Amino acid sequence: PDISGAYCLLNVGNSVTTDHISPAGKIARTSPAAKWLEAHSVEPRDFNSYGSRRGNDLIMARGTFANVRIVNKLVGGKVGPQTKYVPNEEILDIFDAAEKYQSEGH
């Protein structure tokens, strides 16, 4: 099928690894995964790591490209799990931008 109306989330070049795509490290307190955990009454001290929560698809989806060392050329090479939401050039977490695009039918 043809793809139309889609936006690029990342431009990472050749240095991306599986650790960037699916991190196993600590869940950052400001990440979409942390926000989801907090909304479900999990205390920050109990967030643990993506690796320890790999059985939870809702956490792992929010953790995709959540590596704090990822470099996205769409945000000027800034280090961190963010992207540019193209319609208004807002900088968002990658998961949040993907959800916003999906909710708008992109």
N, CA, C and O atoms as CSV, one atom per row, in Angstrom:
chain,resi,resn,atom,element,x,y,z
A,1,PRO,N,N,0.828,-1.206,0.000
A,1,PRO,CA,C,0.000,0.000,0.000
A,1,PRO,C,C,0.865,1.260,0.000
A,1,PRO,O,O,1.991,1.266,0.496
A,2,ASP,N,N,0.311,2.309,-0.563
A,2,ASP,CA,C,1.002,3.595,-0.575
A,2,ASP,C,C,0.919,4.237,0.806
A,2,ASP,O,O,-0.061,4.071,1.532
A,3,ILE,N,N,1.960,4.966,1.142
A,3,ILE,CA,C,1.968,5.727,2.393
A,3,ILE,C,C,1.775,7.185,2.032
A,3,ILE,O,O,2.537,7.744,1.243
A,4,SER,N,N,0.764,7.796,2.604
A,4,SER,CA,C,0.537,9.224,2.354
A,4,SER,C,C,0.145,9.900,3.654
A,4,SER,O,O,-0.469,9.287,4.527
A,5,GLY,N,N,0.500,11.151,3.773
A,5,GLY,CA,C,0.159,11.925,4.966
A,5,GLY,C,C,0.967,11.553,6.195
A,5,GLY,O,O,0.614,11.941,7.309
A,6,ALA,N,N,2.047,10.804,6.008
A,6,ALA,CA,C,2.880,10.376,7.134
A,6,ALA,C,C,4.012,11.380,7.367
A,6,ALA,O,O,4.414,12.105,6.458
A,7,TYR,N,N,4.504,11.405,8.578
A,7,TYR,CA,C,5.634,12.250,8.938
A,7,TYR,C,C,6.757,11.388,9.500
A,7,TYR,O,O,6.504,10.357,10.123
A,8,CYS,N,N,7.966,11.802,9.286
A,8,CYS,CA,C,9.139,11.117,9.809
A,8,CYS,C,C,9.300,11.455,11.292
A,8,CYS,O,O,9.184,12.616,11.684
A,9,LEU,N,N,9.563,10.449,12.103
A,9,LEU,CA,C,9.794,10.673,13.529
A,9,LEU,C,C,11.269,10.867,13.851
A,9,LEU,O,O,11.618,11.643,14.741
A,10,LEU,N,N,12.135,10.160,13.124
A,10,LEU,CA,C,13.558,10.204,13.431
A,10,LEU,C,C,14.406,10.176,12.177
A,10,LEU,O,O,14.033,9.585,11.164
A,11,ASN,N,N,15.549,10.824,12.266
A,11,ASN,CA,C,16.619,10.689,11.291
A,11,ASN,C,C,17.863,10.484,12.133
A,11,ASN,O,O,18.419,11.434,12.683
A,12,VAL,N,N,18.297,9.224,12.232
A,12,VAL,CA,C,19.368,8.896,13.163
A,12,VAL,C,C,20.701,8.555,12.498
A,12,VAL,O,O,21.697,8.343,13.190
A,13,GLY,N,N,20.732,8.500,11.196
A,13,GLY,CA,C,21.989,8.176,10.539
A,13,GLY,C,C,22.384,6.733,10.754
A,13,GLY,O,O,21.530,5.869,10.953
A,14,ASN,N,N,23.679,6.473,10.714
A,14,ASN,CA,C,24.189,5.100,10.773
A,14,ASN,C,C,24.637,4.658,12.154
A,14,ASN,O,O,25.112,3.531,12.296
A,15,SER,N,N,24.511,5.481,13.163
A,15,SER,CA,C,25.060,5.130,14.478
A,15,SER,C,C,24.025,4.538,15.436
A,15,SER,O,O,24.330,4.328,16.609
A,16,VAL,N,N,22.833,4.272,14.968
A,16,VAL,CA,C,21.799,3.737,15.848
A,16,VAL,C,C,22.034,2.245,16.094
A,16,VAL,O,O,22.449,1.507,15.201
A,17,THR,N,N,21.756,1.824,17.329
A,17,THR,CA,C,21.887,0.413,17.705
A,17,THR,C,C,20.562,-0.064,18.286
A,17,THR,O,O,19.641,0.729,18.479
A,18,THR,N,N,20.471,-1.351,18.562
A,18,THR,CA,C,19.245,-1.874,19.182
A,18,THR,C,C,19.012,-1.262,20.555
A,18,THR,O,O,17.867,-1.193,21.003
A,19,ASP,N,N,20.067,-0.815,21.236
A,19,ASP,CA,C,19.895,-0.147,22.525
A,19,ASP,C,C,19.166,1.192,22.380
A,19,ASP,O,O,18.472,1.622,23.301
A,20,HIS,N,N,19.320,1.846,21.237
A,20,HIS,CA,C,18.599,3.087,20.989
A,20,HIS,C,C,17.123,2.805,20.706
A,20,HIS,O,O,16.244,3.554,21.131
A,21,ILE,N,N,16.868,1.722,19.988
A,21,ILE,CA,C,15.512,1.397,19.577
A,21,ILE,C,C,14.700,0.843,20.741
A,21,ILE,O,O,13.553,1.243,20.940
A,22,SER,N,N,15.269,-0.052,21.494
A,22,SER,CA,C,14.572,-0.703,22.600
A,22,SER,C,C,15.485,-0.729,23.820
A,22,SER,O,O,16.143,-1.738,24.073
A,23,PRO,N,N,15.534,0.342,24.567
A,23,PRO,CA,C,16.470,0.418,25.686
A,23,PRO,C,C,16.102,-0.556,26.806
A,23,PRO,O,O,14.939,-0.927,26.968
A,24,ALA,N,N,17.106,-0.957,27.568
A,24,ALA,CA,C,16.883,-1.825,28.720
A,24,ALA,C,C,17.211,-1.093,30.012
A,24,ALA,O,O,17.012,-1.629,31.102
A,25,GLY,N,N,17.715,0.135,29.889
A,25,GLY,CA,C,18.170,0.894,31.050
A,25,GLY,C,C,17.053,1.536,31.861
A,25,GLY,O,O,15.868,1.261,31.669
A,26,LYS,N,N,17.471,2.386,32.757
A,26,LYS,CA,C,16.592,3.072,33.699
A,26,LYS,C,C,15.500,3.864,32.972
A,26,LYS,O,O,15.740,4.457,31.920
A,27,ILE,N,N,14.317,3.860,33.545
A,27,ILE,CA,C,13.203,4.654,33.011
A,27,ILE,C,C,13.345,6.077,33.546
A,27,ILE,O,O,13.248,6.304,34.752
A,28,ALA,N,N,13.575,7.031,32.649
A,28,ALA,CA,C,13.749,8.435,33.045
A,28,ALA,C,C,12.457,8.981,33.632
A,28,ALA,O,O,11.370,8.669,33.146
A,29,ARG,N,N,12.569,9.785,34.660
A,29,ARG,CA,C,11.397,10.312,35.374
A,29,ARG,C,C,10.477,11.191,34.535
A,29,ARG,O,O,9.304,11.353,34.869
A,30,THR,N,N,10.992,11.755,33.459
A,30,THR,CA,C,10.158,12.635,32.623
A,30,THR,C,C,9.689,11.953,31.347
A,30,THR,O,O,9.078,12.595,30.492
A,31,SER,N,N,9.965,10.669,31.207
A,31,SER,CA,C,9.637,9.943,29.983
A,31,SER,C,C,8.152,9.586,29.906
A,31,SER,O,O,7.464,9.576,30.927
A,32,PRO,N,N,7.654,9.292,28.698
A,32,PRO,CA,C,6.273,8.831,28.572
A,32,PRO,C,C,6.002,7.569,29.402
A,32,PRO,O,O,4.899,7.408,29.926
A,33,ALA,N,N,6.979,6.682,29.529
A,33,ALA,CA,C,6.793,5.479,30.352
A,33,ALA,C,C,6.613,5.863,31.820
A,33,ALA,O,O,5.762,5.303,32.510
A,34,ALA,N,N,7.404,6.807,32.292
A,34,ALA,CA,C,7.287,7.261,33.682
A,34,ALA,C,C,5.932,7.922,33.923
A,34,ALA,O,O,5.304,7.702,34.958
A,35,LYS,N,N,5.492,8.715,32.982
A,35,LYS,CA,C,4.178,9.365,33.125
A,35,LYS,C,C,3.074,8.324,33.200
A,35,LYS,O,O,2.130,8.474,33.976
A,36,TRP,N,N,3.186,7.254,32.387
A,36,TRP,CA,C,2.186,6.188,32.415
A,36,TRP,C,C,2.224,5.468,33.753
A,36,TRP,O,O,1.179,5.196,34.345
A,37,LEU,N,N,3.431,5.158,34.234
A,37,LEU,CA,C,3.560,4.475,35.524
A,37,LEU,C,C,2.974,5.321,36.653
A,37,LEU,O,O,2.245,4.806,37.501
A,38,GLU,N,N,3.287,6.606,36.665
A,38,GLU,CA,C,2.744,7.494,37.695
A,38,GLU,C,C,1.222,7.548,37.629
A,38,GLU,O,O,0.559,7.568,38.666
A,39,ALA,N,N,0.670,7.572,36.434
A,39,ALA,CA,C,-0.789,7.600,36.270
A,39,ALA,C,C,-1.433,6.308,36.770
A,39,ALA,O,O,-2.637,6.263,37.023
A,40,HIS,N,N,-0.624,5.262,36.909
A,40,HIS,CA,C,-1.119,3.978,37.409
A,40,HIS,C,C,-0.584,3.684,38.812
A,40,HIS,O,O,-0.408,2.530,39.204
A,41,SER,N,N,-0.331,4.765,39.552
A,41,SER,CA,C,0.026,4.717,40.982
A,41,SER,C,C,1.330,4.002,41.306
A,41,SER,O,O,1.471,3.428,42.386
A,42,VAL,N,N,2.282,4.032,40.382
A,42,VAL,CA,C,3.606,3.471,40.651
A,42,VAL,C,C,4.504,4.621,41.101
A,42,VAL,O,O,4.613,5.638,40.416
A,43,GLU,N,N,5.135,4.455,42.240
A,43,GLU,CA,C,6.032,5.474,42.775
A,43,GLU,C,C,7.329,5.504,41.960
A,43,GLU,O,O,7.799,4.460,41.508
A,44,PRO,N,N,7.909,6.695,41.772
A,44,PRO,CA,C,9.160,6.798,41.000
A,44,PRO,C,C,10.262,5.855,41.473
A,44,PRO,O,O,11.030,5.350,40.655
A,45,ARG,N,N,10.352,5.613,42.761
A,45,ARG,CA,C,11.396,4.707,43.267
A,45,ARG,C,C,11.199,3.275,42.762
A,45,ARG,O,O,12.122,2.462,42.807
A,46,ASP,N,N,9.982,2.973,42.277
A,46,ASP,CA,C,9.665,1.635,41.791
A,46,ASP,C,C,9.642,1.523,40.264
A,46,ASP,O,O,9.267,0.478,39.731
A,47,PHE,N,N,10.036,2.575,39.559
A,47,PHE,CA,C,10.015,2.527,38.092
A,47,PHE,C,C,10.922,1.423,37.565
A,47,PHE,O,O,10.554,0.702,36.638
A,48,ASN,N,N,12.107,1.291,38.153
A,48,ASN,CA,C,13.087,0.301,37.749
A,48,ASN,C,C,13.564,0.577,36.326
A,48,ASN,O,O,13.827,1.729,35.982
A,49,SER,N,N,13.682,-0.465,35.488
A,49,SER,CA,C,14.242,-0.303,34.153
A,49,SER,C,C,13.298,-0.856,33.096
A,49,SER,O,O,12.360,-1.594,33.393
A,50,TYR,N,N,13.578,-0.473,31.845
A,50,TYR,CA,C,12.797,-1.040,30.736
A,50,TYR,C,C,12.996,-2.549,30.679
A,50,TYR,O,O,12.059,-3.292,30.390
A,51,GLY,N,N,14.208,-2.998,30.951
A,51,GLY,CA,C,14.501,-4.425,30.923
A,51,GLY,C,C,13.649,-5.204,31.923
A,51,GLY,O,O,13.186,-6.305,31.628
A,52,SER,N,N,13.448,-4.628,33.099
A,52,SER,CA,C,12.647,-5.318,34.122
A,52,SER,C,C,11.153,-5.286,33.803
A,52,SER,O,O,10.378,-6.055,34.372
A,53,ARG,N,N,10.749,-4.395,32.891
A,53,ARG,CA,C,9.328,-4.262,32.536
A,53,ARG,C,C,9.061,-4.715,31.100
A,53,ARG,O,O,8.051,-4.343,30.503
A,54,ARG,N,N,9.965,-5.512,30.557
A,54,ARG,CA,C,9.845,-5.915,29.151
A,54,ARG,C,C,8.591,-6.731,28.862
A,54,ARG,O,O,8.209,-6.867,27.699
A,55,GLY,N,N,7.947,-7.275,29.877
A,55,GLY,CA,C,6.701,-8.013,29.682
A,55,GLY,C,C,5.480,-7.125,29.573
A,55,GLY,O,O,4.381,-7.611,29.305
A,56,ASN,N,N,5.659,-5.823,29.778
A,56,ASN,CA,C,4.533,-4.879,29.720
A,56,ASN,C,C,4.607,-4.117,28.396
A,56,ASN,O,O,5.438,-3.224,28.230
A,57,ASP,N,N,3.744,-4.473,27.472
A,57,ASP,CA,C,3.796,-3.853,26.140
A,57,ASP,C,C,3.503,-2.358,26.175
A,57,ASP,O,O,3.995,-1.617,25.324
A,58,LEU,N,N,2.717,-1.908,27.134
A,58,LEU,CA,C,2.405,-0.476,27.215
A,58,LEU,C,C,3.630,0.342,27.634
A,58,LEU,O,O,3.818,1.469,27.175
A,59,ILE,N,N,4.450,-0.225,28.496
A,59,ILE,CA,C,5.704,0.439,28.882
A,59,ILE,C,C,6.706,0.354,27.741
A,59,ILE,O,O,7.366,1.345,27.427
A,60,MET,N,N,6.829,-0.793,27.125
A,60,MET,CA,C,7.824,-0.970,26.063
A,60,MET,C,C,7.500,-0.110,24.840
A,60,MET,O,O,8.412,0.388,24.179
A,61,ALA,N,N,6.225,0.068,24.535
A,61,ALA,CA,C,5.861,0.958,23.426
A,61,ALA,C,C,6.318,2.382,23.737
A,61,ALA,O,O,6.824,3.085,22.862
A,62,ARG,N,N,6.137,2.794,24.977
A,62,ARG,CA,C,6.563,4.139,25.381
A,62,ARG,C,C,8.075,4.248,25.470
A,62,ARG,O,O,8.628,5.347,25.442
A,63,GLY,N,N,8.740,3.114,25.578
A,63,GLY,CA,C,10.192,3.088,25.660
A,63,GLY,C,C,10.892,2.999,24.315
A,63,GLY,O,O,12.111,3.150,24.244
A,64,THR,N,N,10.143,2.756,23.248
A,64,THR,CA,C,10.768,2.657,21.929
A,64,THR,C,C,11.441,3.987,21.580
A,64,THR,O,O,10.799,5.037,21.610
A,65,PHE,N,N,12.701,3.941,21.257
A,65,PHE,CA,C,13.532,5.115,20.961
A,65,PHE,C,C,13.642,6.063,22.162
A,65,PHE,O,O,13.820,7.267,21.979
A,66,ALA,N,N,13.540,5.536,23.382
A,66,ALA,CA,C,13.617,6.379,24.580
A,66,ALA,C,C,15.029,6.476,25.159
A,66,ALA,O,O,15.207,7.023,26.248
A,67,ASN,N,N,16.014,5.965,24.466
A,67,ASN,CA,C,17.381,6.042,24.947
A,67,ASN,C,C,17.807,7.503,25.058
A,67,ASN,O,O,17.675,8.270,24.104
A,68,VAL,N,N,18.318,7.881,26.224
A,68,VAL,CA,C,18.684,9.285,26.466
A,68,VAL,C,C,19.885,9.731,25.642
A,68,VAL,O,O,20.193,10.922,25.596
A,69,ARG,N,N,20.571,8.784,24.988
A,69,ARG,CA,C,21.730,9.139,24.169
A,69,ARG,C,C,21.443,9.106,22.669
A,69,ARG,O,O,22.362,9.249,21.863
A,70,ILE,N,N,20.199,8.923,22.291
A,70,ILE,CA,C,19.865,8.901,20.857
A,70,ILE,C,C,20.020,10.317,20.288
A,70,ILE,O,O,19.687,11.302,20.947
A,71,VAL,N,N,20.520,10.401,19.080
A,71,VAL,CA,C,20.703,11.688,18.407
A,71,VAL,C,C,19.767,11.720,17.201
A,71,VAL,O,O,19.926,10.939,16.263
A,72,ASN,N,N,18.802,12.619,17.232
A,72,ASN,CA,C,17.817,12.750,16.156
A,72,ASN,C,C,18.136,14.011,15.359
A,72,ASN,O,O,18.066,15.123,15.881
A,73,LYS,N,N,18.482,13.826,14.108
A,73,LYS,CA,C,18.827,14.965,13.253
A,73,LYS,C,C,17.645,15.889,13.010
A,73,LYS,O,O,17.840,17.038,12.613
A,74,LEU,N,N,16.416,15.415,13.238
A,74,LEU,CA,C,15.240,16.272,13.037
A,74,LEU,C,C,15.135,17.382,14.078
A,74,LEU,O,O,14.423,18.365,13.877
A,75,VAL,N,N,15.851,17.219,15.195
A,75,VAL,CA,C,15.872,18.270,16.212
A,75,VAL,C,C,17.267,18.886,16.301
A,75,VAL,O,O,17.732,19.271,17.374
A,76,GLY,N,N,17.913,18.968,15.149
A,76,GLY,CA,C,19.210,19.630,15.066
A,76,GLY,C,C,20.350,18.852,15.691
A,76,GLY,O,O,21.363,19.439,16.073
A,77,GLY,N,N,20.201,17.537,15.803
A,77,GLY,CA,C,21.266,16.729,16.376
A,77,GLY,C,C,21.300,16.740,17.881
A,77,GLY,O,O,22.261,16.265,18.486
A,78,LYS,N,N,20.264,17.277,18.497
A,78,LYS,CA,C,20.168,17.306,19.959
A,78,LYS,C,C,20.121,15.872,20.485
A,78,LYS,O,O,19.482,15.006,19.888
A,79,VAL,N,N,20.795,15.632,21.594
A,79,VAL,CA,C,20.824,14.315,22.204
A,79,VAL,C,C,19.616,14.156,23.114
A,79,VAL,O,O,19.349,15.007,23.962
A,80,GLY,N,N,18.899,13.072,22.933
A,80,GLY,CA,C,17.734,12.780,23.773
A,80,GLY,C,C,16.574,12.265,22.948
A,80,GLY,O,O,16.539,12.469,21.734
A,81,PRO,N,N,15.628,11.604,23.585
A,81,PRO,CA,C,14.523,10.931,22.878
A,81,PRO,C,C,13.390,11.864,22.462
A,81,PRO,O,O,12.246,11.704,22.889
A,82,GLN,N,N,13.724,12.833,21.629
A,82,GLN,CA,C,12.717,13.790,21.192
A,82,GLN,C,C,12.708,13.929,19.675
A,82,GLN,O,O,13.655,13.539,18.993
A,83,THR,N,N,11.619,14.493,19.166
A,83,THR,CA,C,11.485,14.730,17.745
A,83,THR,C,C,10.716,16.027,17.522
A,83,THR,O,O,10.177,16.625,18.453
A,84,LYS,N,N,10.683,16.434,16.275
A,84,LYS,CA,C,9.923,17.627,15.906
A,84,LYS,C,C,8.558,17.191,15.382
A,84,LYS,O,O,8.463,16.387,14.455
A,85,TYR,N,N,7.503,17.732,15.989
A,85,TYR,CA,C,6.150,17.518,15.502
A,85,TYR,C,C,5.964,18.519,14.364
A,85,TYR,O,O,5.817,19.718,14.604
A,86,VAL,N,N,5.969,18.031,13.143
A,86,VAL,CA,C,6.089,18.869,11.953
A,86,VAL,C,C,5.002,19.942,11.803
A,86,VAL,O,O,5.344,21.081,11.484
A,87,PRO,N,N,3.721,19.648,12.013
A,87,PRO,CA,C,2.714,20.683,11.743
A,87,PRO,C,C,2.943,22.021,12.462
A,87,PRO,O,O,2.652,23.077,11.900
A,88,ASN,N,N,3.462,21.986,13.701
A,88,ASN,CA,C,3.697,23.251,14.395
A,88,ASN,C,C,5.131,23.391,14.913
A,88,ASN,O,O,5.442,24.332,15.642
A,89,GLU,N,N,6.003,22.449,14.533
A,89,GLU,CA,C,7.420,22.437,14.905
A,89,GLU,C,C,7.668,22.312,16.407
A,89,GLU,O,O,8.747,22.655,16.890
A,90,GLU,N,N,6.680,21.827,17.138
A,90,GLU,CA,C,6.820,21.587,18.566
A,90,GLU,C,C,7.777,20.410,18.786
A,90,GLU,O,O,7.755,19.441,18.026
A,91,ILE,N,N,8.611,20.492,19.821
A,91,ILE,CA,C,9.509,19.405,20.171
A,91,ILE,C,C,8.804,18.544,21.219
A,91,ILE,O,O,8.413,19.027,22.282
A,92,LEU,N,N,8.652,17.254,20.893
A,92,LEU,CA,C,7.943,16.317,21.762
A,92,LEU,C,C,8.772,15.060,21.962
A,92,LEU,O,O,9.687,14.776,21.189
A,93,ASP,N,N,8.442,14.302,23.018
A,93,ASP,CA,C,8.998,12.963,23.139
A,93,ASP,C,C,8.529,12.162,21.929
A,93,ASP,O,O,7.425,12.381,21.431
A,94,ILE,N,N,9.350,11.246,21.460
A,94,ILE,CA,C,9.047,10.492,20.245
A,94,ILE,C,C,7.715,9.759,20.366
A,94,ILE,O,O,6.909,9.798,19.437
A,95,PHE,N,N,7.472,9.099,21.482
A,95,PHE,CA,C,6.207,8.384,21.668
A,95,PHE,C,C,5.028,9.345,21.594
A,95,PHE,O,O,4.026,9.048,20.945
A,96,ASP,N,N,5.140,10.492,22.254
A,96,ASP,CA,C,4.043,11.461,22.268
A,96,ASP,C,C,3.750,12.002,20.874
A,96,ASP,O,O,2.588,12.197,20.516
A,97,ALA,N,N,4.793,12.246,20.085
A,97,ALA,CA,C,4.595,12.717,18.709
A,97,ALA,C,C,3.898,11.642,17.883
A,97,ALA,O,O,2.988,11.941,17.110
A,98,ALA,N,N,4.323,10.392,18.045
A,98,ALA,CA,C,3.704,9.293,17.302
A,98,ALA,C,C,2.225,9.170,17.658
A,98,ALA,O,O,1.390,8.979,16.774
A,99,GLU,N,N,1.896,9.276,18.941
A,99,GLU,CA,C,0.499,9.211,19.373
A,99,GLU,C,C,-0.308,10.367,18.804
A,99,GLU,O,O,-1.454,10.187,18.392
A,100,LYS,N,N,0.285,11.545,18.782
A,100,LYS,CA,C,-0.414,12.722,18.265
A,100,LYS,C,C,-0.667,12.579,16.766
A,100,LYS,O,O,-1.764,12.868,16.289
A,101,TYR,N,N,0.347,12.135,16.026
A,101,TYR,CA,C,0.154,11.899,14.593
A,101,TYR,C,C,-0.956,10.874,14.354
A,101,TYR,O,O,-1.814,11.073,13.494
A,102,GLN,N,N,-0.936,9.790,15.109
A,102,GLN,CA,C,-1.931,8.737,14.932
A,102,GLN,C,C,-3.335,9.256,15.240
A,102,GLN,O,O,-4.284,8.949,14.518
A,103,SER,N,N,-3.468,10.036,16.306
A,103,SER,CA,C,-4.779,10.548,16.670
A,103,SER,C,C,-5.342,11.508,15.610
A,103,SER,O,O,-6.554,11.704,15.516
A,104,GLU,N,N,-4.445,12.097,14.821
A,104,GLU,CA,C,-4.848,13.018,13.771
A,104,GLU,C,C,-4.965,12.331,12.399
A,104,GLU,O,O,-5.199,12.990,11.386
A,105,GLY,N,N,-4.800,11.021,12.381
A,105,GLY,CA,C,-4.980,10.261,11.154
A,105,GLY,C,C,-3.788,10.224,10.222
A,105,GLY,O,O,-3.939,9.946,9.032
A,106,HIS,N,N,-2.595,10.504,10.751
A,106,HIS,CA,C,-1.387,10.451,9.915
A,106,HIS,C,C,-0.739,9.102,9.992
A,106,HIS,O,O,0.288,8.873,9.353
